[in-house]
Amino acid sequence: MTSVSDLIATIDPGRPLLLLDADEVLLRFVERLEQYLATQGAELRLSSFQLSGNIFHRGSETPVPPEHVRDHIAGFFDACVDDVPLVDGARDALDGLREVYQIAILSNVPSRCRDRREASLKAQGLDYPVIANKGEKGPGARTLADAVSAHTVFIDDLPPQHTSVAAHAPEIHRVHFIGDPRLAKLIGKAPDAHVRFNDWPTLGDHLHALAQGQRP
Ligand SMILES: [Mg+2]
């Protein structure tokens, strides 16, 4: 089971560290979630950047209550964590970036699904350690950043995670990234991120430039 301390034992302190979220950064989470909800007689209506309040039983105008949203998300991970497809360009970009960065995936996947998520990513060409985080990511990012003398980069689609990392580890370079184009249109750059991108080729160029000390 990969934990923050397991990962630290393998980290090279002299190499930059890239901490990647999985859902909507590496994986097409929302697209796969919509397919799952259809099997449950439910649907996602993307009118704002959140799940709660936007999941409906088919034909209903009343959103399902928050506890049912949680049940749907839990059911989604149990049923689908093995076959969530990659965001376009992620694998090719990381193949180039792994020369420069040590890469780890900091995902709020339920811990019971961590092994399956890591195996699924590996099967799709992303052979990187997966840490199953719970809740805010700032504390874990702080601990990991302290294990390297080189710089750390954090990438996530959720604005509150940028706020958390900014509070705990302000020196980490924070990239707001949203893989689904429909979701990407719903919000601007997270206030506590440094930059925002929606596609992997552009993000990859930014990360290469950062590693060369040229923050664009
Ligand atoms: Mg995410």
Tab-separated table of C-alpha atoms and ligand atoms in Angstrom:
chain	number	residue	atom	x	y	z
A	1	MET	CA	0.000	0.000	0.000
A	2	THR	CA	1.623	3.261	-1.101
A	3	SER	CA	1.432	5.967	1.532
A	4	VAL	CA	3.210	9.300	1.738
A	5	SER	CA	5.911	7.680	3.893
A	6	ASP	CA	6.325	4.754	1.447
A	7	LEU	CA	6.834	7.248	-1.350
A	8	ILE	CA	9.313	9.366	0.616
A	9	ALA	CA	11.485	6.286	1.082
A	10	THR	CA	11.902	6.108	-2.704
A	11	ILE	CA	12.266	9.834	-3.475
A	12	ASP	CA	15.467	11.313	-4.904
A	13	PRO	CA	15.825	14.625	-3.036
A	14	GLY	CA	17.714	16.232	-5.904
A	15	ARG	CA	15.059	15.812	-8.619
A	16	PRO	CA	11.947	17.960	-9.059
A	17	LEU	CA	8.719	16.315	-7.922
A	18	LEU	CA	5.491	16.348	-9.927
A	19	LEU	CA	2.339	15.605	-7.888
A	20	LEU	CA	-0.617	14.784	-10.121
A	21	ASP	CA	-4.289	14.462	-9.345
A	22	ALA	CA	-5.955	11.608	-11.273
A	23	ASP	CA	-9.641	12.421	-11.895
A	24	GLU	CA	-9.966	15.143	-14.568
A	25	VAL	CA	-6.172	15.539	-14.776
A	26	LEU	CA	-5.077	12.082	-15.967
A	27	LEU	CA	-8.461	10.360	-16.233
A	28	ARG	CA	-11.731	11.246	-17.948
A	29	PHE	CA	-13.668	10.959	-14.702
A	30	VAL	CA	-16.807	12.915	-15.548
A	31	GLU	CA	-17.280	11.226	-18.919
A	32	ARG	CA	-17.071	7.789	-17.310
A	33	LEU	CA	-19.247	8.889	-14.382
A	34	GLU	CA	-21.992	9.933	-16.806
A	35	GLN	CA	-21.935	6.436	-18.326
A	36	TYR	CA	-22.178	4.899	-14.869
A	37	LEU	CA	-25.029	7.172	-13.767
A	38	ALA	CA	-26.996	6.159	-16.865
A	39	THR	CA	-26.904	2.564	-15.599
A	40	GLN	CA	-28.406	3.824	-12.321
A	41	GLY	CA	-31.271	5.742	-13.932
A	42	ALA	CA	-29.523	9.028	-13.168
A	43	GLU	CA	-27.749	11.761	-15.095
A	44	LEU	CA	-25.329	14.630	-14.598
A	45	ARG	CA	-26.485	18.032	-15.789
A	46	LEU	CA	-23.378	20.147	-16.052
A	47	SER	CA	-24.616	23.568	-15.107
A	48	SER	CA	-21.930	24.366	-12.537
A	49	PHE	CA	-18.515	23.022	-11.508
A	50	GLN	CA	-19.648	20.562	-8.857
A	51	LEU	CA	-21.322	17.184	-8.603
A	52	SER	CA	-23.586	17.920	-5.662
A	53	GLY	CA	-26.770	19.554	-6.936
A	54	ASN	CA	-26.123	18.472	-10.545
A	55	ILE	CA	-27.065	14.763	-10.381
A	56	PHE	CA	-30.729	13.999	-11.129
A	57	HIS	CA	-32.862	10.927	-11.501
A	58	ARG	CA	-33.775	10.770	-15.164
A	59	GLY	CA	-36.814	12.940	-15.869
A	60	SER	CA	-36.721	14.641	-12.452
A	61	GLU	CA	-36.175	18.342	-11.876
A	62	THR	CA	-35.071	17.785	-8.274
A	63	PRO	CA	-31.386	17.010	-7.707
A	64	VAL	CA	-30.607	13.916	-5.681
A	65	PRO	CA	-29.673	14.814	-2.073
A	66	PRO	CA	-26.000	15.003	-1.027
A	67	GLU	CA	-26.022	11.612	0.701
A	68	HIS	CA	-27.176	9.977	-2.530
A	69	VAL	CA	-24.497	11.839	-4.471
A	70	ARG	CA	-21.962	10.276	-2.108
A	71	ASP	CA	-23.519	6.844	-2.691
A	72	HIS	CA	-23.336	7.318	-6.471
A	73	ILE	CA	-19.665	8.358	-6.292
A	74	ALA	CA	-18.824	5.390	-4.051
A	75	GLY	CA	-20.705	3.062	-6.418
A	76	PHE	CA	-18.902	4.584	-9.374
A	77	PHE	CA	-15.467	3.855	-7.913
A	78	ASP	CA	-16.392	0.296	-7.001
A	79	ALA	CA	-17.837	-0.414	-10.458
A	80	CYS	CA	-15.618	1.670	-12.753
A	81	VAL	CA	-12.198	2.405	-11.260
A	82	ASP	CA	-10.604	-0.223	-13.523
A	83	ASP	CA	-11.715	1.358	-16.780
A	84	VAL	CA	-11.608	5.135	-16.674
A	85	PRO	CA	-9.898	6.267	-19.913
A	86	LEU	CA	-6.946	8.672	-20.045
A	87	VAL	CA	-7.203	12.353	-20.860
A	88	ASP	CA	-5.824	12.903	-24.371
A	89	GLY	CA	-2.093	13.535	-24.479
A	90	ALA	CA	-1.398	12.683	-20.824
A	91	ARG	CA	0.657	9.582	-21.501
A	92	ASP	CA	2.847	11.143	-24.195
A	93	ALA	CA	3.469	14.242	-22.090
A	94	LEU	CA	4.448	12.201	-19.032
A	95	ASP	CA	6.737	9.986	-21.109
A	96	GLY	CA	8.743	13.147	-21.832
A	97	LEU	CA	8.410	14.653	-18.362
A	98	ARG	CA	9.613	11.561	-16.510
A	99	GLU	CA	13.142	12.316	-17.786
A	100	VAL	CA	13.049	15.512	-15.738
A	101	TYR	CA	10.592	14.940	-12.895
A	102	GLN	CA	9.899	12.177	-10.420
A	103	ILE	CA	6.191	11.648	-10.754
A	104	ALA	CA	3.590	10.581	-8.178
A	105	ILE	CA	-0.194	10.517	-8.271
A	106	LEU	CA	-1.982	12.040	-5.298
A	107	SER	CA	-5.581	10.911	-5.760
A	108	ASN	CA	-8.665	11.097	-3.564
A	109	VAL	CA	-9.611	7.627	-4.794
A	110	PRO	CA	-11.151	5.623	-1.918
A	111	SER	CA	-8.364	3.663	-0.233
A	112	ARG	CA	-10.174	0.363	-0.968
A	113	CYS	CA	-9.753	1.154	-4.700
A	114	ARG	CA	-6.125	2.343	-4.643
A	115	ASP	CA	-4.571	-0.873	-5.951
A	116	ARG	CA	-7.107	-1.087	-8.772
A	117	ARG	CA	-6.511	2.534	-9.759
A	118	GLU	CA	-2.734	2.040	-9.829
A	119	ALA	CA	-3.136	-1.125	-11.918
A	120	SER	CA	-5.526	0.593	-14.334
A	121	LEU	CA	-3.165	3.519	-14.836
A	122	LYS	CA	-0.237	1.134	-15.348
A	123	ALA	CA	-2.229	-0.824	-17.940
A	124	GLN	CA	-2.759	2.457	-19.804
A	125	GLY	CA	0.967	3.273	-19.774
A	126	LEU	CA	1.163	5.367	-16.593
A	127	ASP	CA	3.433	3.380	-14.305
A	128	TYR	CA	3.650	5.771	-11.343
A	129	PRO	CA	2.959	5.345	-7.629
A	130	VAL	CA	-0.582	6.193	-6.501
A	131	ILE	CA	-1.232	7.603	-3.037
A	132	ALA	CA	-4.846	7.393	-1.836
A	133	ASN	CA	-5.323	10.748	-0.133
A	134	LYS	CA	-8.409	11.636	1.893
A	135	GLY	CA	-9.764	15.172	2.031
A	136	GLU	CA	-7.492	18.144	1.589
A	137	LYS	CA	-4.139	17.586	-0.106
A	138	GLY	CA	-2.127	20.384	1.502
A	139	PRO	CA	-0.703	18.326	4.387
A	140	GLY	CA	0.434	15.454	2.126
A	141	ALA	CA	1.901	17.867	-0.411
A	142	ARG	CA	3.772	19.652	2.430
A	143	THR	CA	5.341	16.393	3.623
A	144	LEU	CA	6.324	15.323	0.110
A	145	ALA	CA	7.755	18.732	-0.821
A	146	ASP	CA	9.901	18.628	2.326
A	147	ALA	CA	11.489	15.416	1.032
A	148	VAL	CA	13.028	17.166	-1.988
A	149	SER	CA	15.417	20.091	-2.218
A	150	ALA	CA	14.382	20.592	-5.856
A	151	HIS	CA	11.045	22.242	-6.632
A	152	THR	CA	7.620	20.573	-6.400
A	153	VAL	CA	4.693	21.065	-8.789
A	154	PHE	CA	1.067	20.278	-7.875
A	155	ILE	CA	-1.689	19.752	-10.461
A	156	ASP	CA	-5.407	19.404	-9.674
A	157	ASP	CA	-8.799	20.335	-11.136
A	158	LEU	CA	-10.438	21.344	-7.834
A	159	PRO	CA	-9.944	24.942	-6.608
A	160	PRO	CA	-10.189	24.037	-2.875
A	161	GLN	CA	-7.192	21.720	-3.265
A	162	HIS	CA	-5.135	24.649	-4.569
A	163	THR	CA	-6.240	26.670	-1.555
A	164	SER	CA	-5.164	23.819	0.721
A	165	VAL	CA	-1.739	23.423	-0.902
A	166	ALA	CA	-1.206	27.209	-0.948
A	167	ALA	CA	-1.905	27.289	2.796
A	168	HIS	CA	0.373	24.388	3.738
A	169	ALA	CA	3.118	24.660	1.123
A	170	PRO	CA	3.048	28.100	-0.518
A	171	GLU	CA	6.317	27.517	-2.398
A	172	ILE	CA	4.808	24.658	-4.465
A	173	HIS	CA	4.034	25.685	-8.048
A	174	ARG	CA	0.291	25.080	-8.484
A	175	VAL	CA	-1.280	24.291	-11.847
A	176	HIS	CA	-5.049	24.258	-12.273
A	177	PHE	CA	-5.943	21.752	-14.998
A	178	ILE	CA	-9.364	20.510	-16.169
A	179	GLY	CA	-9.412	17.742	-18.750
A	180	ASP	CA	-13.115	17.772	-19.735
A	181	PRO	CA	-13.810	20.702	-22.121
A	182	ARG	CA	-17.397	21.079	-20.877
A	183	LEU	CA	-16.218	21.374	-17.268
A	184	ALA	CA	-13.330	23.631	-18.248
A	185	LYS	CA	-15.809	26.196	-19.586
A	186	LEU	CA	-17.618	26.416	-16.261
A	187	ILE	CA	-14.866	28.025	-14.169
A	188	GLY	CA	-11.802	30.201	-14.610
A	189	LYS	CA	-8.421	29.725	-12.971
A	190	ALA	CA	-8.574	28.700	-9.336
A	191	PRO	CA	-7.645	31.807	-7.314
A	192	ASP	CA	-4.889	29.963	-5.431
A	193	ALA	CA	-3.305	28.359	-8.508
A	194	HIS	CA	-0.472	30.063	-10.394
A	195	VAL	CA	-1.579	29.017	-13.884
A	196	ARG	CA	-4.436	27.244	-15.640
A	197	PHE	CA	-4.321	24.816	-18.584
A	198	ASN	CA	-6.894	22.528	-20.204
A	199	ASP	CA	-4.713	20.390	-22.484
A	200	TRP	CA	-1.696	18.186	-21.898
A	201	PRO	CA	0.580	19.361	-24.755
A	202	THR	CA	0.462	22.956	-23.417
A	203	LEU	CA	0.815	21.768	-19.830
A	204	GLY	CA	3.801	19.606	-20.807
A	205	ASP	CA	5.545	22.594	-22.418
A	206	HIS	CA	4.946	24.634	-19.266
A	207	LEU	CA	6.390	21.906	-17.037
A	208	HIS	CA	9.490	21.486	-19.222
A	209	ALA	CA	10.058	25.249	-19.120
A	210	LEU	CA	9.640	25.242	-15.327
A	211	ALA	CA	12.207	22.496	-14.981
A	212	GLN	CA	14.633	24.631	-16.967
A	213	GLY	CA	14.047	27.527	-14.600
A	214	GLN	CA	12.064	29.586	-17.097
A	215	ARG	CA	8.643	30.077	-15.569
A	216	PRO	CA	6.553	31.312	-18.510
B	1	MG	MG	-9.622	15.635	-9.717
